[in-house]
Coordinates of C-alpha atoms in Angstrom, one line a residue:
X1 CA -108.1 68.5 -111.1
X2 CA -105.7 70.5 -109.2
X3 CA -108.3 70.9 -106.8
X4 CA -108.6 67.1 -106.3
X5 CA -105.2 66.4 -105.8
X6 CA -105.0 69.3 -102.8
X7 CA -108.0 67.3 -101.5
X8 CA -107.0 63.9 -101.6
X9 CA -103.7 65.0 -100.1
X10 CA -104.8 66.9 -97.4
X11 CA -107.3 63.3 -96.4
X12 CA -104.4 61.2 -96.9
X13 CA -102.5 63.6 -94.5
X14 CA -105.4 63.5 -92.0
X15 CA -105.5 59.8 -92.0
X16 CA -101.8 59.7 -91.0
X17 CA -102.0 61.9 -88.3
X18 CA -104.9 60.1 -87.0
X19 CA -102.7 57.0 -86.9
X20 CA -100.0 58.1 -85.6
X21 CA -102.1 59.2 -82.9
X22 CA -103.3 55.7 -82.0
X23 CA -100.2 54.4 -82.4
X24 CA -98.6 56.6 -79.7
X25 CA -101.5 55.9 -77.5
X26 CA -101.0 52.2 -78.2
X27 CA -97.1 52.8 -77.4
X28 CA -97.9 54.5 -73.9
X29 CA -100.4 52.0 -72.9
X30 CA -99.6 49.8 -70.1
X31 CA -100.4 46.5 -72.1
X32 CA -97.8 47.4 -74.8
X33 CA -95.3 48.0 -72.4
X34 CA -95.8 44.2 -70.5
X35 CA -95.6 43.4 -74.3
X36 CA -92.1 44.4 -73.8
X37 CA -90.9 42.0 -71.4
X38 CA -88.8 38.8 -72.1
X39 CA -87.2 36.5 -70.7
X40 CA -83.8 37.3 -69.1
X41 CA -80.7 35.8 -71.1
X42 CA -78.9 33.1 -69.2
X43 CA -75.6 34.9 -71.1
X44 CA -74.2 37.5 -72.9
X45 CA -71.6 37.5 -75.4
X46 CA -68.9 40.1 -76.4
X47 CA -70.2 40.4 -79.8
X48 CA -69.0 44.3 -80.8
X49 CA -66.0 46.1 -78.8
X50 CA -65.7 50.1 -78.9
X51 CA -62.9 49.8 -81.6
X52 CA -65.3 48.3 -84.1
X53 CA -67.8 51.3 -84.1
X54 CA -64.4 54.1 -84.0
X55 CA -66.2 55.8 -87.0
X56 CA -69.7 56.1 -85.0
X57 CA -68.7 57.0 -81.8
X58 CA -69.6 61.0 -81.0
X59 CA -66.5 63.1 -79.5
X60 CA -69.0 66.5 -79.5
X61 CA -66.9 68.3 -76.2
X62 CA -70.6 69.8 -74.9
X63 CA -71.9 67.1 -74.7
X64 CA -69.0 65.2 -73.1
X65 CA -68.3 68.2 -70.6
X66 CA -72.5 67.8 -69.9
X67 CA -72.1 64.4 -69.1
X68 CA -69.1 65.1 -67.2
X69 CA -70.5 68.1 -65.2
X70 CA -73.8 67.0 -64.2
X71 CA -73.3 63.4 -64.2
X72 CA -76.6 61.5 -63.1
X73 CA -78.7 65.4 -63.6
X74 CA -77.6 65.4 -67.4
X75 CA -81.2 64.2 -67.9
X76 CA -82.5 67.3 -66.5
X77 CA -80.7 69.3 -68.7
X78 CA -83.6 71.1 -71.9
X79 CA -81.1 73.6 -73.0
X80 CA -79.1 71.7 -75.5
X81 CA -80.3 72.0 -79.1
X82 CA -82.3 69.1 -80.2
X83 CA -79.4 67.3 -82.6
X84 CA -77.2 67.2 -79.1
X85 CA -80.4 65.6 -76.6
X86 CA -80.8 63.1 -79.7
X87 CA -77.3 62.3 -79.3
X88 CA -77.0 62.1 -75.6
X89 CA -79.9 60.1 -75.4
X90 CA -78.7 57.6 -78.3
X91 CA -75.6 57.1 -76.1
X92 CA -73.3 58.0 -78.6
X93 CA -70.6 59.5 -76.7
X94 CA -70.4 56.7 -74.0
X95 CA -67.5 54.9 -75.9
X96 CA -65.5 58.1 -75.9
X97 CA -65.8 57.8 -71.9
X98 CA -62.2 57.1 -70.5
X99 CA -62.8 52.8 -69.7
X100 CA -60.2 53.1 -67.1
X101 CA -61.4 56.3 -65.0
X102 CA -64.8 56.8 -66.6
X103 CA -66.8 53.5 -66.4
X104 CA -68.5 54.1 -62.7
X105 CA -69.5 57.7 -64.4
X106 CA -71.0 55.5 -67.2
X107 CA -72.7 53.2 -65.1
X108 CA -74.5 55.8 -63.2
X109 CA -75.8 57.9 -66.2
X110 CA -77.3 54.9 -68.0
X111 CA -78.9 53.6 -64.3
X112 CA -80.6 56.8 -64.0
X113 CA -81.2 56.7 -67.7
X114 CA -83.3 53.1 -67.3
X115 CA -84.7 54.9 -64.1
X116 CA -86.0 58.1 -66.0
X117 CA -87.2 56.5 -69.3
X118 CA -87.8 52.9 -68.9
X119 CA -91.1 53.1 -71.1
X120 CA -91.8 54.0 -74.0
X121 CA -91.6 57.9 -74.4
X122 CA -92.3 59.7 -78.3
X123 CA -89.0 61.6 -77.9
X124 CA -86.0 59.5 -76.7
X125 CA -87.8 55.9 -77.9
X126 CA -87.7 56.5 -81.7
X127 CA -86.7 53.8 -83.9
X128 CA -83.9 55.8 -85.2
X129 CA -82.7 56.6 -81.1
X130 CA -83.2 53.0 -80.3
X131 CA -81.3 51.8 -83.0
X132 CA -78.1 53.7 -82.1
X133 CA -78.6 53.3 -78.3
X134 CA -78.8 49.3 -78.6
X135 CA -75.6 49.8 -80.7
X136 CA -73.8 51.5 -78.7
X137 CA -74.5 49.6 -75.2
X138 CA -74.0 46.4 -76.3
X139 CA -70.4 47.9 -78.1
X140 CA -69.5 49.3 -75.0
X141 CA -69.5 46.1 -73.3
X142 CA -65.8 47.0 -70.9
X143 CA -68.3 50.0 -69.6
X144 CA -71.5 48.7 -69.1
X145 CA -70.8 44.9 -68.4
X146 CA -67.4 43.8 -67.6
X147 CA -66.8 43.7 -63.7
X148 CA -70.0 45.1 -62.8
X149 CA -72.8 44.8 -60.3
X150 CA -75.4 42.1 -61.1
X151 CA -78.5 43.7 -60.3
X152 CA -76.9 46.6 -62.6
X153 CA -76.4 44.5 -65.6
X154 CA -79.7 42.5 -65.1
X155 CA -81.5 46.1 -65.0
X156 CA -79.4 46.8 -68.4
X157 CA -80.0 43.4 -70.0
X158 CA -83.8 44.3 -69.1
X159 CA -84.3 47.4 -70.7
X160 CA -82.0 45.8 -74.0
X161 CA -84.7 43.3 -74.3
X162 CA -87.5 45.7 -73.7
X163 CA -86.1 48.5 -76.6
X164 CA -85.0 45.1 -78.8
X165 CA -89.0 44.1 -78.6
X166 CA -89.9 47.5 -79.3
X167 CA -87.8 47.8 -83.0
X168 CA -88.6 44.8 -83.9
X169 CA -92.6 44.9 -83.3
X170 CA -92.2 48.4 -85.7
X171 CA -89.4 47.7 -87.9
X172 CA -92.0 47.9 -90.7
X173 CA -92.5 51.6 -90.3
X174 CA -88.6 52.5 -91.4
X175 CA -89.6 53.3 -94.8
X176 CA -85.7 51.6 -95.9
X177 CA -82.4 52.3 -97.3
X178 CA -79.6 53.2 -94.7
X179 CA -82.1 53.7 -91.4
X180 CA -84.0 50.0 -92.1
X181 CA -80.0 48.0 -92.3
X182 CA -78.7 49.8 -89.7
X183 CA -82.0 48.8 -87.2
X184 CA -81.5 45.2 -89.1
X185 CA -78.1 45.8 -87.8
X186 CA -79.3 46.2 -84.5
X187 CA -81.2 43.0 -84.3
X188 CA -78.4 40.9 -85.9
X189 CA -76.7 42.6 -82.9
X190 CA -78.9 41.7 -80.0
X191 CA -79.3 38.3 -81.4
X192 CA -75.4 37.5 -81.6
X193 CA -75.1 38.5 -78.4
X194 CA -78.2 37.2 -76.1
X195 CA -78.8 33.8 -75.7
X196 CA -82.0 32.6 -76.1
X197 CA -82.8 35.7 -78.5
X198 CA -80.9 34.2 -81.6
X199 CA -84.0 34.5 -83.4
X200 CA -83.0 38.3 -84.4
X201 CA -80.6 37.5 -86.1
X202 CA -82.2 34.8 -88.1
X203 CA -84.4 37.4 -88.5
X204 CA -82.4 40.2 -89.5
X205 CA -80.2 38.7 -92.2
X206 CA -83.4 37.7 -93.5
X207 CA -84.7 40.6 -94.2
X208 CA -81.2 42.4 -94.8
X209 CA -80.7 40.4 -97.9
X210 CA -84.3 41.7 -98.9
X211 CA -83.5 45.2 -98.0
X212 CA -80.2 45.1 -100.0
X213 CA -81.6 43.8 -103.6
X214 CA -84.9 46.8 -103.2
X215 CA -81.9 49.6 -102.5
X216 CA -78.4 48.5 -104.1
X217 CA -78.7 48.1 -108.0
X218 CA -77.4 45.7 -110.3
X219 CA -74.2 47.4 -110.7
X220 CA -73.4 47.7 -106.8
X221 CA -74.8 51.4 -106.6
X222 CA -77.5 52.6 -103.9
X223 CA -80.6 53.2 -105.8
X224 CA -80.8 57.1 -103.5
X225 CA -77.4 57.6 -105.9
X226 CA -76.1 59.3 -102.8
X227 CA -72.6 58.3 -101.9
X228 CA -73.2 59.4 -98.1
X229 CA -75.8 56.5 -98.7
X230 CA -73.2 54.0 -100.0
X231 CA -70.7 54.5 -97.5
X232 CA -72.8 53.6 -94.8
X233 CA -74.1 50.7 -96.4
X234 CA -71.0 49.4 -96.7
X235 CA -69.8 50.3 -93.1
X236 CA -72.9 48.1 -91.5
X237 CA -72.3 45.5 -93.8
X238 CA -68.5 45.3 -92.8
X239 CA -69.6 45.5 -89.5
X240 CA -71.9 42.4 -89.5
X241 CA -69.9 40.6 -91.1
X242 CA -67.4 41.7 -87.7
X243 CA -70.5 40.6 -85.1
X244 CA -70.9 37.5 -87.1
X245 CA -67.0 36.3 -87.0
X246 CA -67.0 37.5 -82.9
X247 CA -69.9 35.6 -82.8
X248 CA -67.9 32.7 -84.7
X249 CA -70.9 32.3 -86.9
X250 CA -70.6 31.8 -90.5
X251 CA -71.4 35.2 -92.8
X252 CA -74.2 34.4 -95.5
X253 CA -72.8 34.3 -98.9
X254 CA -74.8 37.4 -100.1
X255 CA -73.4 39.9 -97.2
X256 CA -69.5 39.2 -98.9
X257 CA -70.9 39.7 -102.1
X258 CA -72.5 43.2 -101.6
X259 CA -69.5 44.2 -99.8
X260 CA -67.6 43.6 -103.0
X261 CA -69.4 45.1 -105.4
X262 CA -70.7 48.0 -102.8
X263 CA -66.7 48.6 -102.1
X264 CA -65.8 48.4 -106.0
X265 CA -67.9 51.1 -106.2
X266 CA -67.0 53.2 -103.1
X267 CA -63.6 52.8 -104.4
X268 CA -64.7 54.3 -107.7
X269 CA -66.2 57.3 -106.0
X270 CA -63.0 58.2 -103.6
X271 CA -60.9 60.8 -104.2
X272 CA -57.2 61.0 -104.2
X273 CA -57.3 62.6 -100.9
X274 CA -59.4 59.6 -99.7
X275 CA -62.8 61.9 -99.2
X276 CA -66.4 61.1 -101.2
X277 CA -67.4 64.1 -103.2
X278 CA -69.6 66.3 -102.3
X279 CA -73.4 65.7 -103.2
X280 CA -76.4 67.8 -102.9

């Protein structure tokens, strides 16, 4: 029997490599990446400011100084550990960049970015990496939009679109939990603040209020029983609810409610000192 089980494992594992083989072929293809283009928004809206995502926002001084130092070469750079290239490439330190001194420097690394890795590539285009990066760009909107160049911020609008496409065509293969709100988060996102791509948001809410009632209990708790897992629950949901009221949209009944009962709970868990405990 135990014999069986090895077997059928080691066929199920064979059949998931083999898809995710075609799938990457499928991703690198040249149709899939005209699959990616959209229309160009007539407008976009401030729907998320730097101050908003404080508690996202990555202050790492290496990979600041890189960014610094090498400016549009920092994409040349392979000697960083891999945690550090997944965070320079999900842009998470451009809203630590200095708005009044720093923006050109900004500009330039996310032009050369678009130049270098327009399409789809297996290590800087996972779901996870597109997520953040769409968070982050459209957040820092004083950087990237705000008195700049037109062709720039059509070539940036672009590329939002094409990575937007991309996470929503493949949503389905974030298992859930905290990754699959926080790329629902990201759609909510893109649709507050494109017109003529509202649809994500429709979208996302939609699905949000799914994901929410398969991982928070009855009692408010994340099903995973990790409080890393509720906190960040809670911090996306808060900071919907923050797109949405930018967006001067109306915030579905059900997001207040879980924010309720998710920050009864959170509450619960906090120490006196204000820290979660620890968890294995």
């Amino acid at each position: 029997m135990s014999n069986l089980n090895t077997f059928n494992l080691y066929l199920l594992s064979l059949k998931k490599s083999f898809q995710d083989r075609l799938r990457e072929k499928k991703f690198k293809s040249s149709n899939y990446n005209v699959s990616l283009g959209g229309i160009q928004p007539h407008r976009i809206y401030e729907s998320s400011n730097i101050f908003l995502i404080q508690d996202l926002i990555n202050h790492d001084p290496i990979i600041l100084n890189s960014v610094r130092k090498f400016t549009t070469n920092v994409w040349k750079i392979t000697n960083l550990e891999d945690d550090k290239i997944k965070k320079l490439h999900n842009f998470s330190w451009l809203p630590a960049l200095n708005i009044k001194t720093e923006k050109e420097l900004g500009c330039l690394i996310i032009d050369q970015w678009i130049n270098n890795f327009s399409n789809y590539n297996e290590k800087y285009w996972t779901l996870d990496i597109v997520t953040m990066r769409l968070i982050y760009w459209i957040s820092s909107y004083e950087i990237i939009f705000k008195n700049s160049d037109l062709i720039f911020r059509s070539k940036v609008i672009n590329n939002i679109v094409k990575q937007t496409k991309h996470l929503f065509k493949n949503i389905s293969l974030i298992r859930g939990g905290v990754d699959k709100i926080k790329s629902l988060a990201a759609l909510i996102l893109v649709g507050n603040s494109f017109e003529q791509y509202e649809e994500y948001t429709q979208y996302g809410l939609k699905n949000l209020e799914d994901e929410l009632g398969n991982f928070v209990n009855k009692d408010g708790f994340v099903k995973s029983k990790n409080p890393e897992d509720l906190f960040w629950t809670l911090y996306f949901l808060v900071l919907i609810r923050e797109w949405l009221t930018l967006s001067r949209k109306q915030t579905p009944a059900f997001v207040n409610i879980y924010i309720n009962s998710l920050g009864i709970c959170f509450k619960f868990l906090r120490f006196s000192s204000g820290d979660l405990p620890l968890f294995n």
